[in-house]
Amino acid sequence: MRDKPKRTRIQRKNIETILEAALEVFSQYGFRGSTLDQIAQTAGLSKPNLLYYFPSKEAIHVELLSELMDTWLDPLRALDAGGEPIPEILAYVDRKLEMSRDFPRESRLFANEILQGAPRIEEAIKGELKELVDEKAAVISGWIDAGKIAPVDPYHLIFSIWSLTQHYADFEVQVQWILAERSKTSFEDAKAYLDQLFTKMLRT
Amino acid sequence: MRDKPKRTRIQRKNIETILEAALEVFSQYGFRGSTLDQIAQTAGLSKPNLLYYFPSKEAIHVELLSELMDTWLDPLRALDAGGEPIPEILAYVDRKLEMSRDFPRESRLFANEILQGAPRIEEAIKGELKELVDEKAAVISGWIDAGKIAPVDPYHLIFSIWSLTQHYADFEVQVQWILAERSKTSFEDAKAYLDQLFTKMLRT
DNA sequence: AAAATGTTTGACCATCTGGTCAAGATCACG
DNA sequence: CGTGATCTTGACCAGATGGTCAAACATTTT
C-alpha cells in the first residue's frame, strides 16, 4: 500500500498536526458535524493548507480511522491462549478500560462511525475485526471445553467487554454528571466493578 | 409547560409525521448530518411546511429528545423496591433489552446526543435522570444491606445495564456483521447471556 | 356562502462549506 | 548563492442548507 512515503520534515510535522486536530474535532462533532475550517483552526493552519496535505475532508477521516483500527484491536490481540483463562480475560478488560481512559477521543470517533452504520470501515469490520474475534472466540471456547471457565457465549462475552469499557469513554459526560459528587476515582471504581463482574461470570 | 395545545386534526397528523421522519433521519445521520430537505422528503412534506409546524431544525430535535427522555426512563422507574431483588433487576435488564430491539432509532438518537456532549439535554440528565438514578441506587443499596444481593456498586450496576443493553441497538451493525453466519436469534442469545451475567453477579 | 382561520408552497435569500487556483514565500541542496 | 522543489495563502467558486415570505389554497365557523 504505502510505497515509500519519503516525507519531508515539514510534511511529517504538519500531517501529524492535522490528524491530531482532526481527531479532536471529528470525535466531538462527528464527520458531517465537523468543518475543515474548524480542523484548520485547531491545527493552526489555513484551510487550503490542509488540502495541500490531504485531498479531501473524507481522506483525513479515513486516514484517522484506518490508523485507529490497528491500535484499537491490540488489546484483544494480546489475549494469550496459553495463559491462565480468568487472569487473561481480566487483563483484557483492564487494557480496554485503560484505553477508554487514555484515548476517549479515539473511542468516540469509533462509536460515531459505527452509529452512522460504519460506511467507511465496513470492510475492516467484516474482515480484520471479524477474523480476530472469531479466532479469540475459539480460544475462549477451548477454555470452556477444558472446564477452565464457566460456559458462556464467547461472542457475547467479547461484546460485553467492549460495551462496558467503551461506555466510560463514549458516555463520559453522563457518567460524570450522575457521579458528580463522587471524587475523581470513577475509573478505579469501574475497574473494581468490572473485575468483580467478570470474575463471578467466569468462575466455574 | 404545555398550556392547552388545542391542535387541529391536521396539526396533530402532520406534527406526528414530521417527528417520525425526523427520528428516522436524525438517528441515522446525527443532528448536523441531517438536513431539513431530508426530513421533509421522508415526511412527504415541503420544507417550508415543516417550518410552519416547527420554528427551526433544532426545535424538532429538542422536541424529539424531550419526548424520548420520558419513555426512556420508564423501565428504570418500574424497578420495584418491594419486589424480589434479583428478579426485579433481571426484569429491568429484559425491559431495556427489549427497548433496544423495538426502538433502536431512539437509542441511537440518545447515543448520538450524549456522544456530542449532550448539549441539548444536559439539564434533563443532571436533573430528572440523576434523581431517578439516585433513588434506584438507594433501593439497590437497601437490598445489599439486607443481604438479599451481593454487594456491588449500585451506580456502576445501573451503568452496566445501560451499556450492555444499548450496545445491541447502537452498535447493531457491528454485532450483526460479526455474528453474520448465526441465524436471526441474536436478541434471544443476548437475553440469555445477560440473564446469566447478572444472576451470577447478584447472587449472594 | 362569506368571512375568518388555518395550511401549503414556489421563489428567494444569506450564510456556510468543501474545494480550487495562481501567485508568493520558504526551504533544500548543489 | 541561486535555482528548483516544496509550502502557504488570499481570493474565489459552486453547491448545499436553514430559514423567510407573500400569495394561493383549504377548512372551519358564523
Short mmCIF file of C-alpha atoms (C1' of nucleotides) in Angstrom, two decimals:
data_model
loop_
_atom_site.label_atom_id
_atom_site.label_comp_id
_atom_site.label_asym_id
_atom_site.label_seq_id
_atom_site.Cartn_x
_atom_site.Cartn_y
_atom_site.Cartn_z
CA MET A 1 0.00 0.00 0.00
CA ARG A 2 2.42 2.72 1.22
CA ASP A 3 5.24 2.81 -1.35
CA LYS A 4 8.00 4.73 0.39
CA PRO A 5 6.21 7.88 1.56
CA LYS A 6 9.58 9.70 1.59
CA ARG A 7 8.13 12.62 3.54
CA THR A 8 9.93 15.81 4.34
CA ARG A 9 10.36 17.10 7.89
CA ILE A 10 7.60 19.67 7.32
CA GLN A 11 5.21 17.10 5.88
CA ARG A 12 5.68 14.79 8.83
CA LYS A 13 5.06 17.58 11.30
CA ASN A 14 2.03 19.05 9.53
CA ILE A 15 0.37 15.74 8.76
CA GLU A 16 0.67 14.82 12.41
CA THR A 17 -0.70 18.19 13.49
CA ILE A 18 -3.64 17.86 11.12
CA LEU A 19 -4.53 14.35 12.25
CA GLU A 20 -4.35 15.39 15.89
CA ALA A 21 -6.64 18.35 15.24
CA ALA A 22 -8.99 16.24 13.13
CA LEU A 23 -9.26 13.64 15.89
CA GLU A 24 -10.15 16.38 18.35
CA VAL A 25 -12.84 17.83 16.09
CA PHE A 26 -14.27 14.69 14.46
CA SER A 27 -14.57 12.87 17.77
CA GLN A 28 -16.55 15.74 19.19
CA TYR A 29 -18.86 16.64 16.32
CA GLY A 30 -18.86 13.61 14.04
CA PHE A 31 -17.90 13.66 10.37
CA ARG A 32 -20.65 15.83 8.96
CA GLY A 33 -20.76 18.00 12.03
CA SER A 34 -17.12 18.97 11.62
CA THR A 35 -15.85 21.55 9.18
CA LEU A 36 -12.48 21.96 7.53
CA ASP A 37 -12.30 25.46 8.98
CA GLN A 38 -12.66 24.06 12.49
CA ILE A 39 -9.94 21.50 11.90
CA ALA A 40 -7.69 24.08 10.25
CA GLN A 41 -8.11 26.47 13.13
CA THR A 42 -7.49 23.75 15.72
CA ALA A 43 -4.37 22.74 13.81
CA GLY A 44 -3.22 26.34 13.44
CA LEU A 45 -3.10 26.06 9.67
CA SER A 46 -5.08 27.58 6.82
CA LYS A 47 -7.79 25.59 5.11
CA PRO A 48 -6.05 25.45 1.73
CA ASN A 49 -3.00 24.24 3.56
CA LEU A 50 -4.91 21.26 4.95
CA LEU A 51 -5.96 20.42 1.44
CA TYR A 52 -2.35 20.54 0.33
CA TYR A 53 -1.65 17.57 2.59
CA PHE A 54 -4.93 15.68 2.18
CA PRO A 55 -7.04 15.57 -0.97
CA SER A 56 -10.33 15.98 0.90
CA LYS A 57 -12.09 16.12 4.23
CA GLU A 58 -13.06 12.50 3.82
CA ALA A 59 -9.46 11.45 3.22
CA ILE A 60 -8.49 12.87 6.61
CA HIS A 61 -11.29 10.96 8.25
CA VAL A 62 -10.43 7.70 6.52
CA GLU A 63 -6.77 8.07 7.44
CA LEU A 64 -7.70 8.59 11.09
CA LEU A 65 -9.97 5.56 11.14
CA SER A 66 -7.55 3.21 9.49
CA GLU A 67 -4.74 4.28 11.82
CA LEU A 68 -7.11 3.77 14.73
CA MET A 69 -8.34 0.34 13.70
CA ASP A 70 -4.93 -1.15 14.31
CA THR A 71 -4.26 0.11 17.81
CA TRP A 72 -7.88 -0.46 18.70
CA LEU A 73 -7.54 -4.20 18.27
CA ASP A 74 -4.22 -4.53 20.08
CA PRO A 75 -5.74 -5.33 23.49
CA LEU A 76 -7.70 -8.23 22.04
CA ARG A 77 -4.72 -9.45 20.01
CA ALA A 78 -2.77 -9.71 23.22
CA LEU A 79 -5.24 -12.22 24.69
CA ASP A 80 -2.98 -15.23 25.12
CA ALA A 81 -4.39 -18.70 24.52
CA GLY A 82 -1.53 -20.09 26.59
CA GLY A 83 -2.18 -18.03 29.72
CA GLU A 84 -4.47 -18.63 32.66
CA PRO A 85 -8.02 -18.00 31.35
CA ILE A 86 -9.53 -15.79 34.03
CA PRO A 87 -6.49 -13.56 34.55
CA GLU A 88 -6.11 -13.29 30.77
CA ILE A 89 -9.67 -12.10 30.33
CA LEU A 90 -9.49 -9.73 33.29
CA ALA A 91 -6.27 -8.30 31.89
CA TYR A 92 -8.04 -7.75 28.58
CA VAL A 93 -10.86 -5.93 30.35
CA ASP A 94 -8.33 -3.76 32.15
CA ARG A 95 -6.45 -2.93 28.97
CA LYS A 96 -9.69 -1.93 27.25
CA LEU A 97 -10.74 0.18 30.22
CA GLU A 98 -7.39 1.92 30.22
CA MET A 99 -7.83 2.73 26.56
CA SER A 100 -11.16 4.33 27.37
CA ARG A 101 -9.46 6.45 29.99
CA ASP A 102 -6.39 7.33 27.95
CA PHE A 103 -7.89 7.58 24.46
CA PRO A 104 -11.52 8.65 24.84
CA ARG A 105 -11.44 10.65 21.61
CA GLU A 106 -10.47 7.58 19.63
CA SER A 107 -13.29 5.65 21.28
CA ARG A 108 -15.82 8.33 20.40
CA LEU A 109 -14.59 8.57 16.83
CA PHE A 110 -15.14 4.84 16.50
CA ALA A 111 -18.53 4.97 18.20
CA ASN A 112 -19.65 7.80 15.95
CA GLU A 113 -18.68 5.83 12.88
CA ILE A 114 -20.49 2.66 13.97
CA LEU A 115 -23.58 4.65 14.93
CA GLN A 116 -23.78 6.04 11.40
CA GLY A 117 -23.67 2.49 10.05
CA ALA A 118 -19.87 2.34 9.70
CA PRO A 119 -19.90 3.22 5.99
CA ARG A 120 -16.17 3.87 5.88
CA ILE A 121 -14.95 0.83 7.82
CA GLU A 122 -17.39 -1.84 6.78
CA GLU A 123 -14.63 -3.80 5.10
CA ALA A 124 -12.32 -3.66 8.10
CA ILE A 125 -15.08 -4.86 10.41
CA LYS A 126 -16.21 -7.70 8.19
CA GLY A 127 -12.60 -8.65 7.53
CA GLU A 128 -9.83 -7.95 10.00
CA LEU A 129 -12.03 -7.41 13.04
CA LYS A 130 -14.29 -10.39 12.45
CA GLU A 131 -11.33 -12.68 11.87
CA LEU A 132 -9.71 -11.64 15.12
CA VAL A 133 -12.95 -12.03 17.05
CA ASP A 134 -13.57 -15.46 15.54
CA GLU A 135 -10.05 -16.51 16.50
CA LYS A 136 -10.33 -15.30 20.09
CA ALA A 137 -13.84 -16.68 20.47
CA ALA A 138 -12.37 -20.05 19.55
CA VAL A 139 -9.74 -19.63 22.25
CA ILE A 140 -12.44 -18.91 24.80
CA SER A 141 -14.47 -21.90 23.62
CA GLY A 142 -11.38 -24.01 24.13
CA TRP A 143 -11.11 -22.82 27.72
CA ILE A 144 -14.76 -23.65 28.27
CA ASP A 145 -14.39 -27.13 26.80
CA ALA A 146 -11.38 -27.69 29.04
CA GLY A 147 -13.55 -26.78 32.00
CA LYS A 148 -11.33 -23.86 32.94
CA ILE A 149 -14.07 -21.22 32.86
CA ALA A 150 -17.84 -21.33 33.11
CA PRO A 151 -19.72 -21.96 29.86
CA VAL A 152 -20.68 -18.61 28.31
CA ASP A 153 -21.31 -17.44 24.77
CA PRO A 154 -17.82 -16.27 23.78
CA TYR A 155 -19.06 -13.71 21.24
CA HIS A 156 -21.41 -12.06 23.70
CA LEU A 157 -18.63 -12.15 26.27
CA ILE A 158 -16.46 -10.11 23.92
CA PHE A 159 -19.33 -7.76 23.08
CA SER A 160 -19.98 -7.21 26.76
CA ILE A 161 -16.36 -6.31 27.37
CA TRP A 162 -16.41 -3.82 24.51
CA SER A 163 -19.68 -2.31 25.58
CA LEU A 164 -18.84 -1.97 29.27
CA THR A 165 -15.40 -0.50 28.81
CA GLN A 166 -16.19 1.84 25.93
CA HIS A 167 -19.23 3.13 27.78
CA TYR A 168 -16.93 5.00 30.15
CA ALA A 169 -15.40 6.90 27.23
CA ASP A 170 -18.39 7.31 24.93
CA PHE A 171 -20.92 8.26 27.61
CA GLU A 172 -18.39 10.01 29.80
CA VAL A 173 -20.46 13.15 30.34
CA GLN A 174 -23.46 11.15 31.50
CA VAL A 175 -21.35 9.10 33.91
CA GLN A 176 -19.66 12.21 35.26
CA TRP A 177 -22.89 14.13 35.71
CA ILE A 178 -24.50 11.28 37.60
CA LEU A 179 -21.45 10.60 39.76
CA ALA A 180 -20.97 14.33 40.24
CA GLU A 181 -20.43 14.32 43.99
CA ARG A 182 -18.06 11.36 43.91
CA SER A 183 -14.42 12.42 43.78
CA LYS A 184 -12.38 11.65 40.69
CA THR A 185 -11.97 7.91 41.27
CA SER A 186 -14.61 6.80 38.83
CA PHE A 187 -12.18 4.79 36.69
CA GLU A 188 -10.86 2.93 39.71
CA ASP A 189 -14.41 2.13 40.78
CA ALA A 190 -15.24 0.97 37.28
CA LYS A 191 -12.20 -1.30 37.23
CA ALA A 192 -13.16 -2.87 40.55
CA TYR A 193 -16.75 -3.34 39.41
CA LEU A 194 -15.80 -4.94 36.10
CA ASP A 195 -13.25 -7.24 37.70
CA GLN A 196 -15.91 -8.38 40.13
CA LEU A 197 -18.46 -8.85 37.35
CA PHE A 198 -16.28 -10.95 35.06
CA THR A 199 -14.70 -12.93 37.85
CA LYS A 200 -18.12 -14.09 39.00
CA MET A 201 -19.24 -14.70 35.44
CA LEU A 202 -16.30 -16.89 34.55
CA ARG A 203 -15.58 -18.86 37.69
CA THR A 204 -16.68 -22.47 37.33
CA MET B 1 -45.39 23.66 30.36
CA ARG B 2 -47.88 22.69 27.66
CA ASP B 3 -50.72 25.19 28.02
CA LYS B 4 -53.60 23.61 26.12
CA PRO B 5 -52.08 22.88 22.72
CA LYS B 6 -55.59 22.97 21.17
CA ARG B 7 -54.34 21.41 17.95
CA THR B 8 -56.38 20.82 14.85
CA ARG B 9 -56.73 17.41 13.25
CA ILE B 10 -54.26 18.38 10.52
CA GLN B 11 -51.74 19.71 13.00
CA ARG B 12 -51.81 16.52 15.02
CA LYS B 13 -51.30 14.37 11.96
CA ASN B 14 -48.53 16.47 10.44
CA ILE B 15 -46.61 17.01 13.66
CA GLU B 16 -46.61 13.29 14.21
CA THR B 17 -45.48 12.64 10.65
CA ILE B 18 -42.66 15.16 11.00
CA LEU B 19 -41.42 13.74 14.28
CA GLU B 20 -41.46 10.23 12.90
CA ALA B 21 -39.48 11.32 9.84
CA ALA B 22 -37.09 13.36 11.97
CA LEU B 23 -36.43 10.38 14.23
CA GLU B 24 -35.64 8.27 11.20
CA VAL B 25 -33.22 10.84 9.80
CA PHE B 26 -31.62 12.24 12.96
CA SER B 27 -30.97 8.79 14.43
CA GLN B 28 -29.17 7.79 11.26
CA TYR B 29 -27.11 10.88 10.49
CA GLY B 30 -26.99 12.87 13.74
CA PHE B 31 -28.15 16.43 14.13
CA ARG B 32 -25.68 18.25 11.90
CA GLY B 33 -25.59 15.40 9.44
CA SER B 34 -29.31 15.65 8.78
CA THR B 35 -30.94 18.25 6.57
CA LEU B 36 -34.40 19.74 6.58
CA ASP B 37 -34.80 18.63 2.99
CA GLN B 38 -34.12 15.03 4.00
CA ILE B 39 -36.64 15.20 6.80
CA ALA B 40 -39.19 16.92 4.60
CA GLN B 41 -38.80 14.33 1.88
CA THR B 42 -39.05 11.45 4.36
CA ALA B 43 -42.18 13.03 5.82
CA GLY B 44 -43.66 13.68 2.37
CA LEU B 45 -43.98 17.40 3.06
CA SER B 46 -42.32 20.51 1.70
CA LYS B 47 -39.56 22.18 3.64
CA PRO B 48 -41.45 25.41 4.30
CA ASN B 49 -44.29 23.26 5.54
CA LEU B 50 -42.04 21.70 8.19
CA LEU B 51 -41.13 25.18 9.30
CA TYR B 52 -44.78 26.05 9.59
CA TYR B 53 -45.09 23.46 12.34
CA PHE B 54 -41.69 23.90 13.99
CA PRO B 55 -39.77 27.16 14.25
CA SER B 56 -36.43 25.56 13.38
CA LYS B 57 -34.49 22.37 12.78
CA GLU B 58 -33.24 22.48 16.33
CA ALA B 59 -36.78 22.76 17.70
CA ILE B 60 -37.67 19.47 16.02
CA HIS B 61 -34.62 17.83 17.54
CA VAL B 62 -35.32 19.17 21.01
CA GLU B 63 -38.93 18.05 20.83
CA LEU B 64 -37.85 14.54 19.86
CA LEU B 65 -35.34 14.35 22.69
CA SER B 66 -37.68 15.59 25.37
CA GLU B 67 -40.42 13.19 24.26
CA LEU B 68 -37.85 10.42 24.30
CA MET B 69 -36.44 11.19 27.72
CA ASP B 70 -39.68 10.20 29.36
CA THR B 71 -40.24 6.81 27.81
CA TRP B 72 -36.53 6.12 28.03
CA LEU B 73 -36.65 6.17 31.80
CA ASP B 74 -39.81 4.10 32.17
CA PRO B 75 -38.04 0.74 32.51
CA LEU B 76 -35.96 2.05 35.41
CA ARG B 77 -38.97 3.75 37.02
CA ALA B 78 -40.69 0.39 37.08
CA LEU B 79 -37.97 -1.14 39.26
CA ASP B 80 -39.97 -2.02 42.35
CA ALA B 81 -38.37 -1.65 45.77
CA GLY B 82 -40.99 -4.03 47.11
CA GLY B 83 -40.28 -6.90 44.72
CA GLU B 84 -37.76 -9.71 44.86
CA PRO B 85 -34.38 -8.10 44.15
CA ILE B 86 -32.84 -10.44 41.58
CA PRO B 87 -36.00 -10.97 39.52
CA GLU B 88 -36.63 -7.21 39.66
CA ILE B 89 -33.19 -6.40 38.28
CA LEU B 90 -33.36 -9.13 35.65
CA ALA B 91 -36.75 -7.84 34.57
CA TYR B 92 -35.24 -4.37 34.24
CA VAL B 93 -32.45 -5.76 32.08
CA ASP B 94 -35.01 -7.51 29.91
CA ARG B 95 -37.15 -4.41 29.52
CA LYS B 96 -34.11 -2.38 28.49
CA LEU B 97 -33.02 -5.04 26.04
CA GLU B 98 -36.48 -5.12 24.53
CA MET B 99 -36.33 -1.38 24.06
CA SER B 100 -33.07 -1.79 22.18
CA ARG B 101 -34.76 -4.30 19.93
CA ASP B 102 -38.01 -2.40 19.46
CA PHE B 103 -36.73 1.18 19.47
CA PRO B 104 -33.20 1.16 18.12
CA ARG B 105 -33.64 4.56 16.48
CA GLU B 106 -34.50 6.16 19.79
CA SER B 107 -31.46 4.53 21.36
CA ARG B 108 -29.20 5.83 18.61
CA LEU B 109 -30.65 9.32 18.81
CA PHE B 110 -29.87 9.32 22.50
CA ALA B 111 -26.39 7.89 21.99
CA ASN B 112 -25.63 10.48 19.34
CA GLU B 113 -26.63 13.25 21.67
CA ILE B 114 -24.54 12.00 24.58
CA LEU B 115 -21.55 11.44 22.33
CA GLN B 116 -21.66 15.10 21.28
CA GLY B 117 -21.61 16.06 24.95
CA ALA B 118 -25.40 16.16 25.38
CA PRO B 119 -25.65 19.94 24.88
CA ARG B 120 -29.43 19.83 24.50
CA ILE B 121 -30.30 17.53 27.39
CA GLU B 122 -27.73 18.50 29.99
CA GLU B 123 -30.47 19.78 32.28
CA ALA B 124 -32.58 16.65 31.98
CA ILE B 125 -29.61 14.43 32.77
CA LYS B 126 -28.43 16.44 35.74
CA GLY B 127 -32.00 16.76 37.00
CA GLU B 128 -34.65 14.17 36.21
CA LEU B 129 -32.30 11.36 35.22
CA LYS B 130 -29.86 11.82 38.10
CA GLU B 131 -32.68 11.97 40.62
CA LEU B 132 -34.18 8.73 39.37
CA VAL B 133 -30.81 7.00 39.35
CA ASP B 134 -30.04 8.22 42.86
CA GLU B 135 -33.38 6.91 44.03
CA LYS B 136 -32.98 3.48 42.46
CA ALA B 137 -29.36 3.22 43.56
CA ALA B 138 -30.62 3.71 47.08
CA VAL B 139 -33.12 0.89 46.58
CA ILE B 140 -30.31 -1.39 45.43
CA SER B 141 -28.15 -0.35 48.36
CA GLY B 142 -31.04 -1.28 50.63
CA TRP B 143 -31.17 -4.74 49.10
CA ILE B 144 -27.44 -5.12 49.63
CA ASP B 145 -27.65 -4.01 53.26
CA ALA B 146 -30.47 -6.51 53.80
CA GLY B 147 -28.18 -9.21 52.46
CA LYS B 148 -30.54 -10.01 49.59
CA ILE B 149 -28.00 -9.48 46.80
CA ALA B 150 -24.23 -9.46 46.65
CA PRO B 151 -22.52 -6.16 47.46
CA VAL B 152 -21.90 -4.25 44.24
CA ASP B 153 -21.58 -0.58 43.39
CA PRO B 154 -25.22 0.27 42.55
CA TYR B 155 -24.32 3.12 40.18
CA HIS B 156 -21.94 1.00 38.16
CA LEU B 157 -24.54 -1.75 38.17
CA ILE B 158 -27.00 0.62 36.51
CA PHE B 159 -24.37 1.90 34.06
CA SER B 160 -23.52 -1.67 33.13
CA ILE B 161 -27.15 -2.45 32.39
CA TRP B 162 -27.46 0.63 30.19
CA SER B 163 -24.24 -0.05 28.39
CA LEU B 164 -24.86 -3.74 27.74
CA THR B 165 -28.42 -3.39 26.54
CA GLN B 166 -27.99 -0.24 24.46
CA HIS B 167 -24.94 -1.74 22.80
CA TYR B 168 -27.20 -4.07 20.84
CA ALA B 169 -29.05 -1.10 19.35
CA ASP B 170 -26.26 1.44 18.99
CA PHE B 171 -23.63 -0.95 17.61
CA GLU B 172 -26.13 -3.14 15.82
CA VAL B 173 -24.26 -3.23 12.51
CA GLN B 174 -21.07 -4.36 14.19
CA VAL B 175 -22.86 -7.10 16.12
CA GLN B 176 -24.67 -8.26 13.00
CA TRP B 177 -21.56 -8.29 10.83
CA ILE B 178 -19.63 -10.32 13.38
CA LEU B 179 -22.47 -12.76 14.03
CA ALA B 180 -23.18 -12.91 10.32
CA GLU B 181 -23.48 -16.68 10.00
CA ARG B 182 -25.62 -17.05 13.10
CA SER B 183 -29.32 -17.09 12.30
CA LYS B 184 -31.51 -14.25 13.47
CA THR B 185 -31.62 -15.19 17.17
CA SER B 186 -29.07 -12.69 18.34
CA PHE B 187 -31.50 -10.96 20.70
CA GLU B 188 -32.51 -14.22 22.34
CA ASP B 189 -28.84 -15.09 22.79
CA ALA B 190 -28.16 -11.66 24.23
CA LYS B 191 -31.02 -12.06 26.70
CA ALA B 192 -29.73 -15.44 27.87
CA TYR B 193 -26.20 -14.09 28.22
CA LEU B 194 -27.23 -11.02 30.19
CA ASP B 195 -29.51 -13.03 32.49
CA GLN B 196 -26.62 -15.36 33.22
CA LEU B 197 -24.22 -12.45 33.78
CA PHE B 198 -26.40 -10.55 36.23
CA THR B 199 -27.66 -13.61 38.04
CA LYS B 200 -24.08 -14.61 38.85
CA MET B 201 -23.16 -11.06 39.74
CA LEU B 202 -26.00 -10.58 42.19
CA ARG B 203 -26.39 -13.94 43.90
CA THR B 204 -25.03 -13.85 47.44
"C1'" DA C 1 -71.93 31.48 1.26
"C1'" DA C 2 -68.87 34.68 3.25
"C1'" DA C 3 -65.61 35.58 6.36
"C1'" DA C 4 -62.12 34.04 9.20
"C1'" DT C 5 -58.87 30.94 10.21
"C1'" DG C 6 -55.61 27.53 9.10
"C1'" DT C 7 -52.38 25.19 5.61
"C1'" DT C 8 -49.22 24.79 1.68
"C1'" DT C 9 -45.74 26.14 -1.48
"C1'" DG C 10 -42.67 28.39 -5.16
"C1'" DA C 11 -39.39 31.70 -5.21
"C1'" DC C 12 -35.97 33.69 -2.84
"C1'" DC C 13 -32.01 34.92 0.40
"C1'" DA C 14 -27.82 34.92 3.33
"C1'" DT C 15 -24.61 32.07 5.03
"C1'" DC C 16 -21.77 28.16 5.26
"C1'" DT C 17 -18.88 24.72 3.32
"C1'" DG C 18 -15.76 21.75 0.65
"C1'" DG C 19 -12.71 22.61 -2.62
"C1'" DT C 20 -9.66 25.29 -6.42
"C1'" DC C 21 -6.03 28.18 -8.09
"C1'" DA C 22 -2.46 31.24 -9.12
"C1'" DA C 23 0.92 33.76 -7.07
"C1'" DG C 24 4.03 34.48 -3.46
"C1'" DA C 25 7.06 32.77 0.43
"C1'" DT C 26 10.22 29.44 2.13
"C1'" DC C 27 13.33 25.70 2.06
"C1'" DA C 28 16.85 22.17 0.45
"C1'" DC C 29 20.75 21.49 -1.95
"C1'" DG C 30 24.45 21.68 -5.50
"C1'" DC D 1 24.21 31.99 -3.68
"C1'" DG D 2 20.96 30.53 -6.94
"C1'" DT D 3 17.61 27.60 -8.52
"C1'" DG D 4 14.25 24.15 -8.43
"C1'" DA D 5 11.15 21.98 -5.30
"C1'" DT D 6 8.21 22.47 -1.55
"C1'" DC D 7 4.99 25.00 1.19
"C1'" DT D 8 1.46 28.68 2.22
"C1'" DT D 9 -2.37 31.63 1.48
"C1'" DG D 10 -5.90 35.29 -0.09
"C1'" DA D 11 -9.36 35.39 -3.24
"C1'" DC D 12 -12.65 32.93 -5.25
"C1'" DC D 13 -16.39 29.44 -6.71
"C1'" DA D 14 -20.42 26.30 -6.88
"C1'" DG D 15 -23.50 23.87 -4.42
"C1'" DA D 16 -25.88 22.96 -0.13
"C1'" DT D 17 -28.53 24.46 3.69
"C1'" DG D 18 -31.50 26.78 7.23
"C1'" DG D 19 -34.84 29.88 7.02
"C1'" DT D 20 -38.36 33.75 5.10
"C1'" DC D 21 -42.38 35.48 2.81
"C1'" DA D 22 -46.24 36.64 0.17
"C1'" DA D 23 -49.58 34.67 -2.22
"C1'" DA D 24 -52.53 30.71 -3.20
"C1'" DC D 25 -55.28 27.10 -1.45
"C1'" DA D 26 -58.20 24.57 2.02
"C1'" DT D 27 -61.06 24.15 6.06
"C1'" DT D 28 -63.91 25.68 9.73
"C1'" DT D 29 -67.03 28.88 11.67
"C1'" DT D 30 -70.78 32.08 11.61
#
